[in-house]
mmCIF file of C-alpha atoms and ligand atoms in Angstrom:
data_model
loop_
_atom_site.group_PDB
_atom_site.id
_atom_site.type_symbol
_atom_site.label_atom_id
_atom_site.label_comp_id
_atom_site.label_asym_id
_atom_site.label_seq_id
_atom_site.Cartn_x
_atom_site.Cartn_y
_atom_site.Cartn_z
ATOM 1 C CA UNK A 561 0.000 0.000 0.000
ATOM 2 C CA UNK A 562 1.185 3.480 -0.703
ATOM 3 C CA UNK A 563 2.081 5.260 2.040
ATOM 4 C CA UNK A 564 -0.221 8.823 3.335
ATOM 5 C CA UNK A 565 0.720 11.925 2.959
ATOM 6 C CA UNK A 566 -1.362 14.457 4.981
ATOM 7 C CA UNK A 567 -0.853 17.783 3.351
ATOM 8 C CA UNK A 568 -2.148 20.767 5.355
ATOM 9 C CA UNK A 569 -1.616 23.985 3.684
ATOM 10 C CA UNK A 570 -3.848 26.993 3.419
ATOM 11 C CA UNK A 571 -3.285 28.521 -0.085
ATOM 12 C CA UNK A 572 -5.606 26.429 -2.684
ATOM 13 C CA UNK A 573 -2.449 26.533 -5.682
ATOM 14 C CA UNK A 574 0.097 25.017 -3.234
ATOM 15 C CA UNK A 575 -1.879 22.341 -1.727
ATOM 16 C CA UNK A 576 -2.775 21.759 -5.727
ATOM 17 C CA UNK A 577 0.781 21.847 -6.367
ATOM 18 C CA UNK A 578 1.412 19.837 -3.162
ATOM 19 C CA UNK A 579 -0.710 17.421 -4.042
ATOM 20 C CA UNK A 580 -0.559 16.661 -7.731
ATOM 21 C CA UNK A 581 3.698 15.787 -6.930
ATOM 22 C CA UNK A 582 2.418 13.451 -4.115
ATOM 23 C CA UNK A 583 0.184 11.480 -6.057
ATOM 24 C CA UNK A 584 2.239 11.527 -9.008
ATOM 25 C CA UNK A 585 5.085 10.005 -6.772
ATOM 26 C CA UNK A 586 2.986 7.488 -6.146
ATOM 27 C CA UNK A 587 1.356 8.339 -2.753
ATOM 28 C CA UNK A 588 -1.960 8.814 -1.264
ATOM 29 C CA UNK A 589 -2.529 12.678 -0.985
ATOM 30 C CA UNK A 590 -4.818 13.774 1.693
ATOM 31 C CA UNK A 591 -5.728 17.503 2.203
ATOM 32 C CA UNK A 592 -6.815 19.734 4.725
ATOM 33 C CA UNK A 593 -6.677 23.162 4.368
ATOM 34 C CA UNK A 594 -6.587 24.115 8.852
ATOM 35 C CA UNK A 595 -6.038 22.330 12.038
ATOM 36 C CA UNK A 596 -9.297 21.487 12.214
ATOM 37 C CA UNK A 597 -9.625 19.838 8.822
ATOM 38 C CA UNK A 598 -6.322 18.446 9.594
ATOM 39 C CA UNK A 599 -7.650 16.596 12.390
ATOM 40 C CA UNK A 600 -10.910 15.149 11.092
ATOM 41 C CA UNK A 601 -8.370 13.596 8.256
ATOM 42 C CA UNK A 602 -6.580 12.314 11.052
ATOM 43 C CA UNK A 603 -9.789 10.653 12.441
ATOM 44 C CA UNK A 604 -10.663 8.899 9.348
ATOM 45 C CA UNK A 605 -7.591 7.690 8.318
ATOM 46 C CA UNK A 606 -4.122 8.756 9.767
ATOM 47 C CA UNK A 607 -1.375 9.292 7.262
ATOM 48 C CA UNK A 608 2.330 7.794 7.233
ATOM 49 C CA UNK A 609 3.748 11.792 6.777
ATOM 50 C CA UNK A 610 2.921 15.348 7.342
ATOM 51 C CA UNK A 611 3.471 18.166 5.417
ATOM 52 C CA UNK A 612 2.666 21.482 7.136
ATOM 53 C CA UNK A 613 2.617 24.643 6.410
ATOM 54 C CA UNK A 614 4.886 27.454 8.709
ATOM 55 C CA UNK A 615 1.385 29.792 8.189
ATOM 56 C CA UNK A 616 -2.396 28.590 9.007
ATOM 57 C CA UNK A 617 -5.797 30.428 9.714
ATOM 58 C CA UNK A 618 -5.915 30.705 13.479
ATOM 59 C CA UNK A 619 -2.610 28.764 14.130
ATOM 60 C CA UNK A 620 0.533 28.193 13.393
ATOM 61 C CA UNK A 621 2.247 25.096 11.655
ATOM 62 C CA UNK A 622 4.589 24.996 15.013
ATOM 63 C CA UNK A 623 1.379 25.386 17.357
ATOM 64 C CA UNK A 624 -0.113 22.807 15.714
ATOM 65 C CA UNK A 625 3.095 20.833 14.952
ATOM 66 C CA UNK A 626 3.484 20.582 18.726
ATOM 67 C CA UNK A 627 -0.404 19.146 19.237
ATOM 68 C CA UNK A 628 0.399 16.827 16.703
ATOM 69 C CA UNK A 629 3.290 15.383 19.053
ATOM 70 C CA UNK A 630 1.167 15.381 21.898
ATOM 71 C CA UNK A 631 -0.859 13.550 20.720
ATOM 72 C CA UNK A 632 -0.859 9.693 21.017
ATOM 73 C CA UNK A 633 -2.443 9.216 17.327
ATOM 74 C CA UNK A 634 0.537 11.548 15.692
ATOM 75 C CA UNK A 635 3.327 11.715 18.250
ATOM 76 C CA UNK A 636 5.128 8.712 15.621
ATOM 77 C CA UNK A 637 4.225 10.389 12.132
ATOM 78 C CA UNK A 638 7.064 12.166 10.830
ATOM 79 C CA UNK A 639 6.114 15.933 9.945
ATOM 80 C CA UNK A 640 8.159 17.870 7.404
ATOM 81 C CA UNK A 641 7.313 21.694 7.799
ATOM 82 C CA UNK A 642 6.766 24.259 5.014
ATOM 83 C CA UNK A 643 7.717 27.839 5.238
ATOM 84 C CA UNK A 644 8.005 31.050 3.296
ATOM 85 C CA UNK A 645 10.617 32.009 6.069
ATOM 86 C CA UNK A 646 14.229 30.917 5.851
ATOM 87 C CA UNK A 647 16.277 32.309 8.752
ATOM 88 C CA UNK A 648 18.354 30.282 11.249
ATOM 89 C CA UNK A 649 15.650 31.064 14.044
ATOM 90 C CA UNK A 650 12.712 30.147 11.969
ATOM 91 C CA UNK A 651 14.699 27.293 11.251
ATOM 92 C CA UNK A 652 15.415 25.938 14.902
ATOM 93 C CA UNK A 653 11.782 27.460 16.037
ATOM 94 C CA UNK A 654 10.009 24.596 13.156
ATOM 95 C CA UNK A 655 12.355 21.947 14.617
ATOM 96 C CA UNK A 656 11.891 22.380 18.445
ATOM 97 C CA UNK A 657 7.879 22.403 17.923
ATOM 98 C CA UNK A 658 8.518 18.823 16.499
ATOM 99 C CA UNK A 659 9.098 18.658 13.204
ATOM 100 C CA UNK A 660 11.494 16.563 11.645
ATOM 101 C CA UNK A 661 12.573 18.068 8.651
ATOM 102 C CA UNK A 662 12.008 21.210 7.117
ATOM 103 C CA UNK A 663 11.580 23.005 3.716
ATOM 104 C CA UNK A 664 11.723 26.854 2.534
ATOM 105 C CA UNK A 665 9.057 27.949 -0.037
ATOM 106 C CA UNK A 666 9.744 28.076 -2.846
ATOM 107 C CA UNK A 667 10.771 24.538 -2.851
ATOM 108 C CA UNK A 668 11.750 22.313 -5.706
ATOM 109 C CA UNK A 669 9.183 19.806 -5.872
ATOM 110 C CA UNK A 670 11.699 17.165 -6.627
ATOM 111 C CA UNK A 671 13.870 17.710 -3.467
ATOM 112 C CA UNK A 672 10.493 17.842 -1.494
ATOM 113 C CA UNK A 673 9.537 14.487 -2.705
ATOM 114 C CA UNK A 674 13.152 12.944 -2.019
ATOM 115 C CA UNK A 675 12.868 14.692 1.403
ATOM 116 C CA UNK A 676 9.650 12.803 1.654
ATOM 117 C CA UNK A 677 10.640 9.488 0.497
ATOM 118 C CA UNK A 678 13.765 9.439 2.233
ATOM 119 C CA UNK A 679 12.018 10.512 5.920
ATOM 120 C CA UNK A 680 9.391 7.442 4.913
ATOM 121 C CA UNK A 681 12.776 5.217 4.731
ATOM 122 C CA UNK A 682 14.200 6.309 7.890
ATOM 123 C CA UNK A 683 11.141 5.900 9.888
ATOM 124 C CA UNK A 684 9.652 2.250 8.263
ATOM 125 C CA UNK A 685 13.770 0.829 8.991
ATOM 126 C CA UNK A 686 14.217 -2.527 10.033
ATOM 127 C CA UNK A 687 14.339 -2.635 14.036
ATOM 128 C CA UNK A 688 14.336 -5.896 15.762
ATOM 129 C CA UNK A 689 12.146 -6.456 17.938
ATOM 130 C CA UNK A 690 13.935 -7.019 21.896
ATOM 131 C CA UNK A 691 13.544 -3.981 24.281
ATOM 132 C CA UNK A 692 16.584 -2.365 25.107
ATOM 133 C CA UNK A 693 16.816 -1.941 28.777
ATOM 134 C CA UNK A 694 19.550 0.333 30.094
ATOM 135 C CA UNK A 695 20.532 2.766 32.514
ATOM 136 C CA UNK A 696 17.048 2.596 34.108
ATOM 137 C CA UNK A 697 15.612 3.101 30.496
ATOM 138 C CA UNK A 698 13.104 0.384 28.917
ATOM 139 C CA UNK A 699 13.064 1.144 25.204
ATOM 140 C CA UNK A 700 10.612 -1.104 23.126
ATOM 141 C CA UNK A 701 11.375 -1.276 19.146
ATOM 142 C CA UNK A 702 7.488 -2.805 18.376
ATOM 143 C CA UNK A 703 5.440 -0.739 20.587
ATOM 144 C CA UNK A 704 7.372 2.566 20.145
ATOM 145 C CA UNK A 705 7.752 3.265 23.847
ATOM 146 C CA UNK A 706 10.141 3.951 26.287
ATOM 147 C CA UNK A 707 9.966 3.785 29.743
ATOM 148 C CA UNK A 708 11.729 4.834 32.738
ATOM 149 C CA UNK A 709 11.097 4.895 36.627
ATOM 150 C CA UNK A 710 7.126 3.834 35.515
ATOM 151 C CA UNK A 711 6.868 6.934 33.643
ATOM 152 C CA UNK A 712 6.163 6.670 30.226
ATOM 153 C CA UNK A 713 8.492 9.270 27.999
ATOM 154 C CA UNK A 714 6.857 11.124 24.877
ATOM 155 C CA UNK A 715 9.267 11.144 22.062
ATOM 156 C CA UNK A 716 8.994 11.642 18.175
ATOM 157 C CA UNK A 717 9.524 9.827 15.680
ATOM 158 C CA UNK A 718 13.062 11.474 15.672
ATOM 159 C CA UNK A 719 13.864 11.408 19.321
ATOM 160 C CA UNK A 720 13.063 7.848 19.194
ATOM 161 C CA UNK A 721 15.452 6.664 16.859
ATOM 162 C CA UNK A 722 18.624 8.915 18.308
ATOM 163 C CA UNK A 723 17.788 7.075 21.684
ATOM 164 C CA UNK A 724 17.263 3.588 19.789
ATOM 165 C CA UNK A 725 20.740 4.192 18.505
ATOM 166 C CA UNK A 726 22.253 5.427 21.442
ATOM 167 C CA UNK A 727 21.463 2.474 23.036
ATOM 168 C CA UNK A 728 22.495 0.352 20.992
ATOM 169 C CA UNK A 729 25.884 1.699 21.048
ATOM 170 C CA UNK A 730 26.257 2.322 24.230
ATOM 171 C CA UNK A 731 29.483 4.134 25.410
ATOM 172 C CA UNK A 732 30.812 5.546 22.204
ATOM 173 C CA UNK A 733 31.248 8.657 21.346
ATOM 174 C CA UNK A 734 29.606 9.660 17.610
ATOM 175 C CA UNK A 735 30.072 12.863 16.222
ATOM 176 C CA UNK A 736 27.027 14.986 14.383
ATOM 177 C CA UNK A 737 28.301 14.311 11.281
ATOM 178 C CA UNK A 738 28.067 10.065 12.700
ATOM 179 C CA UNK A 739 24.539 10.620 14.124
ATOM 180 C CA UNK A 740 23.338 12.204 10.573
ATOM 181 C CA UNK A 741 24.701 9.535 8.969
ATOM 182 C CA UNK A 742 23.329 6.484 11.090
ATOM 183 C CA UNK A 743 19.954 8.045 12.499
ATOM 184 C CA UNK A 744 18.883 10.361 9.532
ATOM 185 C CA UNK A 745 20.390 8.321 6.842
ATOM 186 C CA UNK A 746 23.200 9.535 4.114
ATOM 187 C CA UNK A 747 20.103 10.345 2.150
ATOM 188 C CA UNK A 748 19.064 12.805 4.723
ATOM 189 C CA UNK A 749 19.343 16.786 3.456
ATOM 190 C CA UNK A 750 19.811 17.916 7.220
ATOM 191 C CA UNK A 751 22.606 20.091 8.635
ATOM 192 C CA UNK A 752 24.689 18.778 11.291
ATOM 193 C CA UNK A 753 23.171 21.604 13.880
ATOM 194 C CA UNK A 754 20.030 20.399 13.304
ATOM 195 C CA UNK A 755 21.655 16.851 15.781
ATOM 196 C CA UNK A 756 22.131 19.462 18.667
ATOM 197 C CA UNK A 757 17.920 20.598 18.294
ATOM 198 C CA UNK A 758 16.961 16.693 18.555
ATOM 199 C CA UNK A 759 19.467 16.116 21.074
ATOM 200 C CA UNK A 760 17.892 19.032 23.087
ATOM 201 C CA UNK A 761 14.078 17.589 22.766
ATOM 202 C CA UNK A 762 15.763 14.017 23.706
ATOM 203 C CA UNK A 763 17.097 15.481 26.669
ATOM 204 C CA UNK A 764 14.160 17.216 27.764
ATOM 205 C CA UNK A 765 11.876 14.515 26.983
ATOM 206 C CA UNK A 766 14.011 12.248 29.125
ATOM 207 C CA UNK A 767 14.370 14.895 31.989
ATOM 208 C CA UNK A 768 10.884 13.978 33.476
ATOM 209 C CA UNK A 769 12.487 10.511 34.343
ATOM 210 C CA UNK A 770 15.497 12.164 35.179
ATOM 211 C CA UNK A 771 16.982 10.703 32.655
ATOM 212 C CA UNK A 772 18.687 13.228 30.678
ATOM 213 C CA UNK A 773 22.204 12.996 31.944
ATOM 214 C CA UNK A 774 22.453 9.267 29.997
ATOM 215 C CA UNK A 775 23.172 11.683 26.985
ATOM 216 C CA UNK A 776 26.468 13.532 27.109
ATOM 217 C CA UNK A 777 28.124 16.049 25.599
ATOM 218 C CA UNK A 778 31.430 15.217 24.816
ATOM 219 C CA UNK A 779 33.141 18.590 23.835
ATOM 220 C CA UNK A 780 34.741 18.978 20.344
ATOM 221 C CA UNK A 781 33.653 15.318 19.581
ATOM 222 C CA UNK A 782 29.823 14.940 19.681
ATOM 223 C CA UNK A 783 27.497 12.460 22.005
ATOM 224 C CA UNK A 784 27.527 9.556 23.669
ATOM 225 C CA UNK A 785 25.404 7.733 25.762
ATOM 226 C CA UNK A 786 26.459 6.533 28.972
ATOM 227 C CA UNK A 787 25.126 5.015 32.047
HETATM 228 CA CA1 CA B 1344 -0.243 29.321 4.542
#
């Protein structure tokens, strides 16, 4: 089956436009056009991706990028973010309300759909199917969940696989450049600071276990995890 791509964008030509290179990459396209469109969609049948746009009627693609992640229907559907805007802070902004990836309008519609196809690769990979148990964290490949101290932790779709790989290699040290290239994929069109955003919402998303210190800096080289 072809995967779903929820597109939720505002302006009738680019959700045309959106749409017409989804289908014709041979997806499903489904359309909404505000959050509350987007979530009725979401009710009937919830998509593999999201593509969201930076600016919606009464919200904002972070505001609602964040609800999405709170929520335990979307908080494992990877959301690429569309924008207009293309500074640094925008940049960082997109990412810490939970998006994964993120493109600047105008976009090329090619690179969005390889952005698209390779974020469906990255989060359909082949994970076996033990939970990892470590340093007081219980992280479960099949039912997406980790847990620590009986508290479940939140994490998206990114988070999650920076902490599966973490602990699986425990006690290394890999640099951003490592992480990209493991985690994201060499497909991935990320920039290395974008590691240091995710690392940030692991950390805080671990925090409430009191957790957060299992992921360490290690200055001038990158991250490790440690117990
Ligand atoms: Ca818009």
């Amino acid at each position: 089956m072809s995967a779903k791509i929820l597109i939720v964008e505002d302006e009738p030509a680019i959700q045309e436009l959106l749409a017409f290179n989804v289908v014709q990459a041979g997806f499903r396209a489904l359309r909404a056009e505000d959050a509350e469109s987007a979530w009725l969609q979401i009710k009937q049948d919830l998509p593999d991706l999201i593509l969201l746009d930076w600016m919606l009627p009464n919200t904002s693609g972070p505001l609602l990028a964040r609800q999405f992640r709170s929520d335990a229907r979307t908080s494992n559907i990877p959301i690429i973010m569309l924008t207009a805007r293309g500074e640094e802070h925008d940049k960082i902004l997109g990412l810490e309300s939970g998006a994964d990836d993120y493109i600047t309008k105008p976009f090329s519609p090619r690179e969005l759909m390889a952005r698209i196809r390779a974020m469906l690769r990255r989060h359909t990979p082949a994970i076996p199917d033990e939970t990892i148990a470590m340093g007081g964290l219980e992280l479960s490949p099949v039912s997406h969940r980790v847990r620590a101290n009986d508290i479940n932790i939140e994490l998206g779709p990114t988070e999650f696989r920076l902490l599966y790989f973490f602990m699986s290699h425990a006690e290394r040290v890999y640099s951003r450049s490592q992480l990209l290239n493991h985690v994201w994929g060499t497909q991935a069109f990320i920039e290395e600071r974008t590691v240091d955003v995710h690392i940030r919402r692991l950390r805080k998303a671990l925090e409430a276990a009191g957790k957060d210190h299992l992921i360490q800096t290690v200055r001038g080289s990158g991250y490790r995890f440690s117990v």
